Coordinates of N, CA, C and O in Angstrom, one line a residue:
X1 N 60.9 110.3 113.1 CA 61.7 111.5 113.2 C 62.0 111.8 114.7 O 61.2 111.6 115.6
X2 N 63.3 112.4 114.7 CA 63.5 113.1 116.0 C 62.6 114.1 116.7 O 61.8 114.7 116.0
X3 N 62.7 114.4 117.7 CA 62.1 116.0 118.3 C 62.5 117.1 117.9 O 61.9 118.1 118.2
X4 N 63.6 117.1 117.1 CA 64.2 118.0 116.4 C 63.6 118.1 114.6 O 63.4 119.1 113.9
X5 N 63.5 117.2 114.3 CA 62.7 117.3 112.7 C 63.5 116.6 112.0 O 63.2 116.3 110.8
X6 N 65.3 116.1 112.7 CA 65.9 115.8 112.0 C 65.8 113.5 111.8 O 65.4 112.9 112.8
X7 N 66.1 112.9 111.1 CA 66.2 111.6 111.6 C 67.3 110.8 112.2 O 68.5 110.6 111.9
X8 N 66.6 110.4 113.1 CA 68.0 109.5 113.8 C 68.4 108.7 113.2 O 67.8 107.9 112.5
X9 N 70.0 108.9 113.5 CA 70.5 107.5 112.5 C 71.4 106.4 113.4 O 72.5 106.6 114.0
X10 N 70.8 105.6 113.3 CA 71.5 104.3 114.2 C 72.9 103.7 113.6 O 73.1 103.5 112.4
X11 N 73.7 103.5 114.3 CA 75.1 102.9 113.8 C 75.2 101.8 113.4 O 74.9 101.1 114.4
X12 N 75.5 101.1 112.6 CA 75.2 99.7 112.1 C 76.9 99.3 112.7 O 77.9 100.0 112.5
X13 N 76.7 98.4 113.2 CA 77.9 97.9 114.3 C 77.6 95.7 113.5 O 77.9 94.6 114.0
X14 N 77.2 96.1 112.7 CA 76.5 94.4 112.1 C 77.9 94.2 110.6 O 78.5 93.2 110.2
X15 N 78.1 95.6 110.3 CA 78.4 95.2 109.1 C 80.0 94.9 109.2 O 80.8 95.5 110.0
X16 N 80.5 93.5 108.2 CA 82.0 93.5 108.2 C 83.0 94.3 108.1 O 82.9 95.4 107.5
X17 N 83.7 94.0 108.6 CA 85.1 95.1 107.9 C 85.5 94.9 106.4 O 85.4 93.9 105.8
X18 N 85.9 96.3 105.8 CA 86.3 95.8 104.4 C 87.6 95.8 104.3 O 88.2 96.8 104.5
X19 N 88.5 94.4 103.7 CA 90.0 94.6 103.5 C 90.2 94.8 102.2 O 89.7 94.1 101.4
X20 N 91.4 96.0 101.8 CA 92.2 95.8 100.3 C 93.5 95.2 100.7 O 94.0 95.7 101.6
X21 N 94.1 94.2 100.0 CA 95.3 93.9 99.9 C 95.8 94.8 98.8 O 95.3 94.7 97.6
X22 N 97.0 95.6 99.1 CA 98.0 96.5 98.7 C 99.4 96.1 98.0 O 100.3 96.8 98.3
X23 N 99.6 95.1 97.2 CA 100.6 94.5 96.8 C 101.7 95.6 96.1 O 101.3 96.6 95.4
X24 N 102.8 95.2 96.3 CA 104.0 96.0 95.5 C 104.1 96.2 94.8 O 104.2 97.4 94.5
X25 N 103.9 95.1 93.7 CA 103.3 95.6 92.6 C 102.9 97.1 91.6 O 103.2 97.6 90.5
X26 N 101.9 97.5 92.7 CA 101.0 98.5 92.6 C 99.8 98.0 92.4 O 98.9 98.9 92.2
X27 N 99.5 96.8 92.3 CA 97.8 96.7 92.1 C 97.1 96.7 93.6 O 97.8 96.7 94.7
X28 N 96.0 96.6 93.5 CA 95.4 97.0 94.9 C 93.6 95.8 94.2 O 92.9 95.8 93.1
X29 N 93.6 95.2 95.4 CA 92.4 93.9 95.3 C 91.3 94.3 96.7 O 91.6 94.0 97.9
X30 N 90.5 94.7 96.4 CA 89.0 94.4 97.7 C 89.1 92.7 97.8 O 89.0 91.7 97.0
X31 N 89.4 92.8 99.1 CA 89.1 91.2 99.5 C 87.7 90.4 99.5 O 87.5 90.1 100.6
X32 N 87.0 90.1 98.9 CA 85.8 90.0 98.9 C 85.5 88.4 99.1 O 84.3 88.0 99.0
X33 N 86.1 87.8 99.2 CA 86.5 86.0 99.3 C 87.4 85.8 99.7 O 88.3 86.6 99.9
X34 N 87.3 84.0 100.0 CA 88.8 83.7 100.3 C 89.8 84.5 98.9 O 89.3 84.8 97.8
X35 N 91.2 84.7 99.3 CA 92.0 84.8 98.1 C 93.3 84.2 97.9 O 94.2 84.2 98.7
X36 N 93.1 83.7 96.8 CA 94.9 83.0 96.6 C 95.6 83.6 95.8 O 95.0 83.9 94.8
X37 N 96.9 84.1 95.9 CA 98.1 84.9 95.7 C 99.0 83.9 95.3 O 99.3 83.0 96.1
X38 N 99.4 84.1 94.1 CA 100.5 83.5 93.7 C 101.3 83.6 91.9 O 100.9 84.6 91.2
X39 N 101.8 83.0 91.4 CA 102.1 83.2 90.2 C 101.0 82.5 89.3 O 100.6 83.4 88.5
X40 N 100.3 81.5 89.0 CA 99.2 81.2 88.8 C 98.4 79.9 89.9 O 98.4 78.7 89.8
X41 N 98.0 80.6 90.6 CA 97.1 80.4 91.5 C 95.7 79.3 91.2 O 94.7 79.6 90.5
X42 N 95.8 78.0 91.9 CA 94.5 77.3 91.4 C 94.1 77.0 92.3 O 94.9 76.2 92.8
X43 N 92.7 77.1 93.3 CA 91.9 76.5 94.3 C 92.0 74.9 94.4 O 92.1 74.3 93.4
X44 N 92.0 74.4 95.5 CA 91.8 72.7 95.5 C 90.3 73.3 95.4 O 89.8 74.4 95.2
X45 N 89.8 71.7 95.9 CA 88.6 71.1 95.7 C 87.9 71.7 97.3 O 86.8 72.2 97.3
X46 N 88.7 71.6 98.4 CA 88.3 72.2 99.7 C 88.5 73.6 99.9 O 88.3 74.1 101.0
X47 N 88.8 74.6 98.5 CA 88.8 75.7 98.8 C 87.3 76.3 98.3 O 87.0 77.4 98.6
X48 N 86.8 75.7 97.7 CA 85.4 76.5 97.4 C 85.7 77.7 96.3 O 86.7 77.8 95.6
X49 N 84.5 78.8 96.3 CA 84.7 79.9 95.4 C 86.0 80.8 96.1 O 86.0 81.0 97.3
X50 N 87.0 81.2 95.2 CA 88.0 82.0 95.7 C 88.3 83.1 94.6 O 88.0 82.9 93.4
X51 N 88.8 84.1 95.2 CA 89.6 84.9 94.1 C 90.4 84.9 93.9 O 91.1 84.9 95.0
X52 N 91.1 84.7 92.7 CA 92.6 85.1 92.5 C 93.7 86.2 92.4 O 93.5 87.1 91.6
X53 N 94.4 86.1 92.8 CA 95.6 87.3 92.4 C 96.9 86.9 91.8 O 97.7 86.6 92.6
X54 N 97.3 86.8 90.5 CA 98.2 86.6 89.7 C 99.0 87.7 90.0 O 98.7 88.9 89.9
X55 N 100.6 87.1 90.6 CA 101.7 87.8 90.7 C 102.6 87.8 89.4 O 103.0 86.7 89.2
X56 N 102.9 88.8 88.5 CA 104.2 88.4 87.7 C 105.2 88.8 88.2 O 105.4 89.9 88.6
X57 N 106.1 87.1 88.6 CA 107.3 87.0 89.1 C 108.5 86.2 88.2 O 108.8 85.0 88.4
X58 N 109.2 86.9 87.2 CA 110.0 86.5 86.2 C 111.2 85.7 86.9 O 112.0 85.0 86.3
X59 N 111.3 86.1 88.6 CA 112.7 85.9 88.9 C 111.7 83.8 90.1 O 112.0 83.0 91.0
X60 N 110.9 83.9 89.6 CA 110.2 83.2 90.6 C 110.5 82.8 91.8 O 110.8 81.7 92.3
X61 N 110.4 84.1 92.4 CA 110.0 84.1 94.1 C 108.9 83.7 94.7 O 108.9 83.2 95.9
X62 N 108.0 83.9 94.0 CA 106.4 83.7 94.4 C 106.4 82.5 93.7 O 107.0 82.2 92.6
X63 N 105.3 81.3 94.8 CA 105.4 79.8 94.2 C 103.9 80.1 92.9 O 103.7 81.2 92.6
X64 N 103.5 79.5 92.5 CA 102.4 78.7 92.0 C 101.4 79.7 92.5 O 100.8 80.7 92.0
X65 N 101.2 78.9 93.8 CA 99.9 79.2 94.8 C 100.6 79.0 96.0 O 100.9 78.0 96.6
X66 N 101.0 80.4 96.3 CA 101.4 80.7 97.6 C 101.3 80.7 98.6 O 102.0 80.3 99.5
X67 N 100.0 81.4 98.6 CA 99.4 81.8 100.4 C 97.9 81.8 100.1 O 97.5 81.8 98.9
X68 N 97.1 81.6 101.0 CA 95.8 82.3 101.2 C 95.7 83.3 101.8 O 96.7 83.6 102.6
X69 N 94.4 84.3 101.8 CA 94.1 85.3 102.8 C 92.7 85.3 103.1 O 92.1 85.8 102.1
X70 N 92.1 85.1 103.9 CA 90.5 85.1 104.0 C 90.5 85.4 105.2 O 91.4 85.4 106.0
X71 N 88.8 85.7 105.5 CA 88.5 86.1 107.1 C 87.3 84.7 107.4 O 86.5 84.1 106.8
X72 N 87.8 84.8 108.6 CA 86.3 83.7 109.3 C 86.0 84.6 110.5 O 86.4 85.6 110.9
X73 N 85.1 83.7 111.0 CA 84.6 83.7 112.9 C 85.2 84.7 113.9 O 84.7 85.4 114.8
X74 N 86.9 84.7 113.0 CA 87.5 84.6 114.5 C 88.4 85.6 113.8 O 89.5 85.7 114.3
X75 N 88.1 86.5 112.6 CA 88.4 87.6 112.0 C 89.9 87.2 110.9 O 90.2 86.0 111.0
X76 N 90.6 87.7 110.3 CA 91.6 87.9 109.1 C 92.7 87.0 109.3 O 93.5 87.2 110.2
X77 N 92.9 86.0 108.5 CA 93.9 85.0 108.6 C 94.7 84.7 107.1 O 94.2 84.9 106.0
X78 N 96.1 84.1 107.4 CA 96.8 84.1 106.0 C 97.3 82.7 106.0 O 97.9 82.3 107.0
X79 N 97.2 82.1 105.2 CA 97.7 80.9 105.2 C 99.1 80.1 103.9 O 99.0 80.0 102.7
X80 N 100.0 79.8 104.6 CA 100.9 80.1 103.3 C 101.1 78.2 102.9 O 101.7 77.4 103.6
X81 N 100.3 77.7 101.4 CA 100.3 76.9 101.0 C 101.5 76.0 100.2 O 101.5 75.6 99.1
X82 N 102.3 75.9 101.1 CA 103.4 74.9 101.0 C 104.3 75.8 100.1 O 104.9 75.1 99.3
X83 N 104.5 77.0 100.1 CA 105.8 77.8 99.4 C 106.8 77.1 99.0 O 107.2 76.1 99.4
X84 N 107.1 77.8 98.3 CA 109.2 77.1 98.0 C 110.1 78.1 98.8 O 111.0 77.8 99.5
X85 N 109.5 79.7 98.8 CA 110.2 80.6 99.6 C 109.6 80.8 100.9 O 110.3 81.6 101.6
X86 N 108.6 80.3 101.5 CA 108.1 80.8 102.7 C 106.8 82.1 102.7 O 106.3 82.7 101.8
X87 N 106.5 82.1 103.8 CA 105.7 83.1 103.8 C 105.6 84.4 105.4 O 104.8 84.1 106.3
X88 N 106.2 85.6 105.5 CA 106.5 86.3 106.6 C 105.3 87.0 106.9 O 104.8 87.4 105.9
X89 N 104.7 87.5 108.3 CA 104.0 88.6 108.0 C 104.4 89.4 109.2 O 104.8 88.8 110.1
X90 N 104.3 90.5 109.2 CA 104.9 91.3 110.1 C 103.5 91.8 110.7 O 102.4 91.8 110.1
X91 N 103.7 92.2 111.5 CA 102.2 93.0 112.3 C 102.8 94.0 112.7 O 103.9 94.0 113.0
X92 N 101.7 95.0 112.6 CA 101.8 96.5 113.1 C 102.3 96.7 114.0 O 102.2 97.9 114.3
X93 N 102.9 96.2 114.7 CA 103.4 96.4 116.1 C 104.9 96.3 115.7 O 105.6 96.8 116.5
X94 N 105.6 95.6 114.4 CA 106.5 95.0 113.8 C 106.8 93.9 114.6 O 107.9 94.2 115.2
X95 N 106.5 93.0 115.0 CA 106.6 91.3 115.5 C 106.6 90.8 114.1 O 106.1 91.5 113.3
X96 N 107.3 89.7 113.8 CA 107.1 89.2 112.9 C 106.9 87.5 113.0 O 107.5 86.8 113.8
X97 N 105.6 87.0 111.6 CA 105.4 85.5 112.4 C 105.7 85.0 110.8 O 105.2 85.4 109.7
X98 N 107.1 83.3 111.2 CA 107.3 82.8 110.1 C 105.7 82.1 110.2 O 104.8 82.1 111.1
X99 N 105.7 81.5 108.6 CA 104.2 80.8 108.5 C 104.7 79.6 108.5 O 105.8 79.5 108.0
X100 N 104.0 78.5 109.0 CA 104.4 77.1 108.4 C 103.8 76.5 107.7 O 102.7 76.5 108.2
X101 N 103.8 75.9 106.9 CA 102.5 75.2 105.7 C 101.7 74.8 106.6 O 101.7 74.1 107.5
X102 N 100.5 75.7 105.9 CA 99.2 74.9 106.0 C 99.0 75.5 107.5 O 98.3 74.6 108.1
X103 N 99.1 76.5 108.3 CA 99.1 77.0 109.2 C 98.4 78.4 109.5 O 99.0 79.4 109.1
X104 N 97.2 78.5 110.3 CA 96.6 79.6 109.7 C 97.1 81.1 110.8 O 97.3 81.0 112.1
X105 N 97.2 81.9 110.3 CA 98.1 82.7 110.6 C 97.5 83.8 111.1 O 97.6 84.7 110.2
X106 N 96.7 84.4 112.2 CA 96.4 85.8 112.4 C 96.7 86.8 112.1 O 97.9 87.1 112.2
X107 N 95.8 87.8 111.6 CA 96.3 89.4 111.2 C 95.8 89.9 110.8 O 94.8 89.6 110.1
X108 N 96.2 91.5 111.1 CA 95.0 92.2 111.2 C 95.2 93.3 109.9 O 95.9 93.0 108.9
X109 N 94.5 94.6 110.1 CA 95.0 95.5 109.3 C 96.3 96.4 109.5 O 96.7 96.8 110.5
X110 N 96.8 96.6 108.4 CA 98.8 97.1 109.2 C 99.4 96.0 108.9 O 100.6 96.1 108.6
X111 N 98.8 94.8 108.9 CA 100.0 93.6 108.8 C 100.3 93.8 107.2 O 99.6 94.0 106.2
X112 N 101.6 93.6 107.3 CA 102.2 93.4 105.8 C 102.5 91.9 105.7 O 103.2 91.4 106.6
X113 N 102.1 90.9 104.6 CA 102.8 89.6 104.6 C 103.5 89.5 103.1 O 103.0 89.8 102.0
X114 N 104.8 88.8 103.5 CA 106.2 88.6 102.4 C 106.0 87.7 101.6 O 107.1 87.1 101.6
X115 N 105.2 87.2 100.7 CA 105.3 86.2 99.6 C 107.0 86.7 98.6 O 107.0 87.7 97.8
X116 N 108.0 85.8 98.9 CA 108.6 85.8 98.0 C 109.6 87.6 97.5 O 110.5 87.9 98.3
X117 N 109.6 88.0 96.9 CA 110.1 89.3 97.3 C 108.8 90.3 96.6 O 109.0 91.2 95.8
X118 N 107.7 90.0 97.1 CA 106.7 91.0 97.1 C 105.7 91.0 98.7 O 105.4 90.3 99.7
X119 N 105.5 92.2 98.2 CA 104.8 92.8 99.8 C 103.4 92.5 99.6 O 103.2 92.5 98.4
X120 N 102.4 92.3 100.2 CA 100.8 92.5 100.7 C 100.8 93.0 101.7 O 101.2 92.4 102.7
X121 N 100.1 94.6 101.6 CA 100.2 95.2 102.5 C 98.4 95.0 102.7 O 97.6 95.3 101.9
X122 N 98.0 94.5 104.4 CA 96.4 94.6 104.6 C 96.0 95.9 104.8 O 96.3 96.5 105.9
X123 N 95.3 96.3 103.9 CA 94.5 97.7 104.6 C 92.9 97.8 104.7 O 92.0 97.1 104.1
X124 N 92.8 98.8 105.6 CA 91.1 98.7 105.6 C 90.4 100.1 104.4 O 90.6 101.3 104.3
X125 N 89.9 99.4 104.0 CA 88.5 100.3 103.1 C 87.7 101.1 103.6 O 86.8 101.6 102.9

């Protein structure tokens, strides 16, 4: 206890950030794993445990398995897995970075990225 009676409470500066991805859609996903985004979405063999996010895209803008989004080491990255349309993401600053297959892509929260004609918008929790 404090000198005061009350307890001190220390700041935990240890724990991750939490991201929701915000899709157009209107559905909203806690990032809790890698995640693959796409029309039906299947992990290779080098992706390990992932989550999925199933887009319905009747006009098929969104490929298969579009993009990835996960965080490592070196904090929040998007990776867009050989698209037919590409993959944009704009950063909060509005810069915007084309993706190139297989290319891992920095970003933070605020970044919005373009699969196709749907939005993911990164937000924090």
């Amino acid at each position: 206890m404090s000198h005061n009676g009350m307890w001190a409470v220390a700041s935990d500066t240890t724990q991750p950030l939490r991201y929701v991805l915000s899709v157009s859609d209107g559905n909203r996903y806690a990032l809790t794993a890698p995640t693959l985004i796409g029309r039906n979405p299947h992990p290779t063999p080098q992706d390990g445990a992932c989550n999925l996010v199933l887009i319905s895209d009747p006009l098929r803008t969104v490929s298969k398995t579009h993009l990835m989004i996960a965080t490592d080491g070196g904090g929040l990255y998007v990776v867009d897995r050989d698209s037919t349309n590409g993959t944009v993401v704009t950063l909060p600053d509005g810069q915007q970075v084309i993706c190139g297959a297989g290319q891992k892509v920095r970003i933070t929260a605020g970044a919005t990225v373009m699969c196709g004609q749907f939005a993911v918008r990164i937000e924090l929790q």
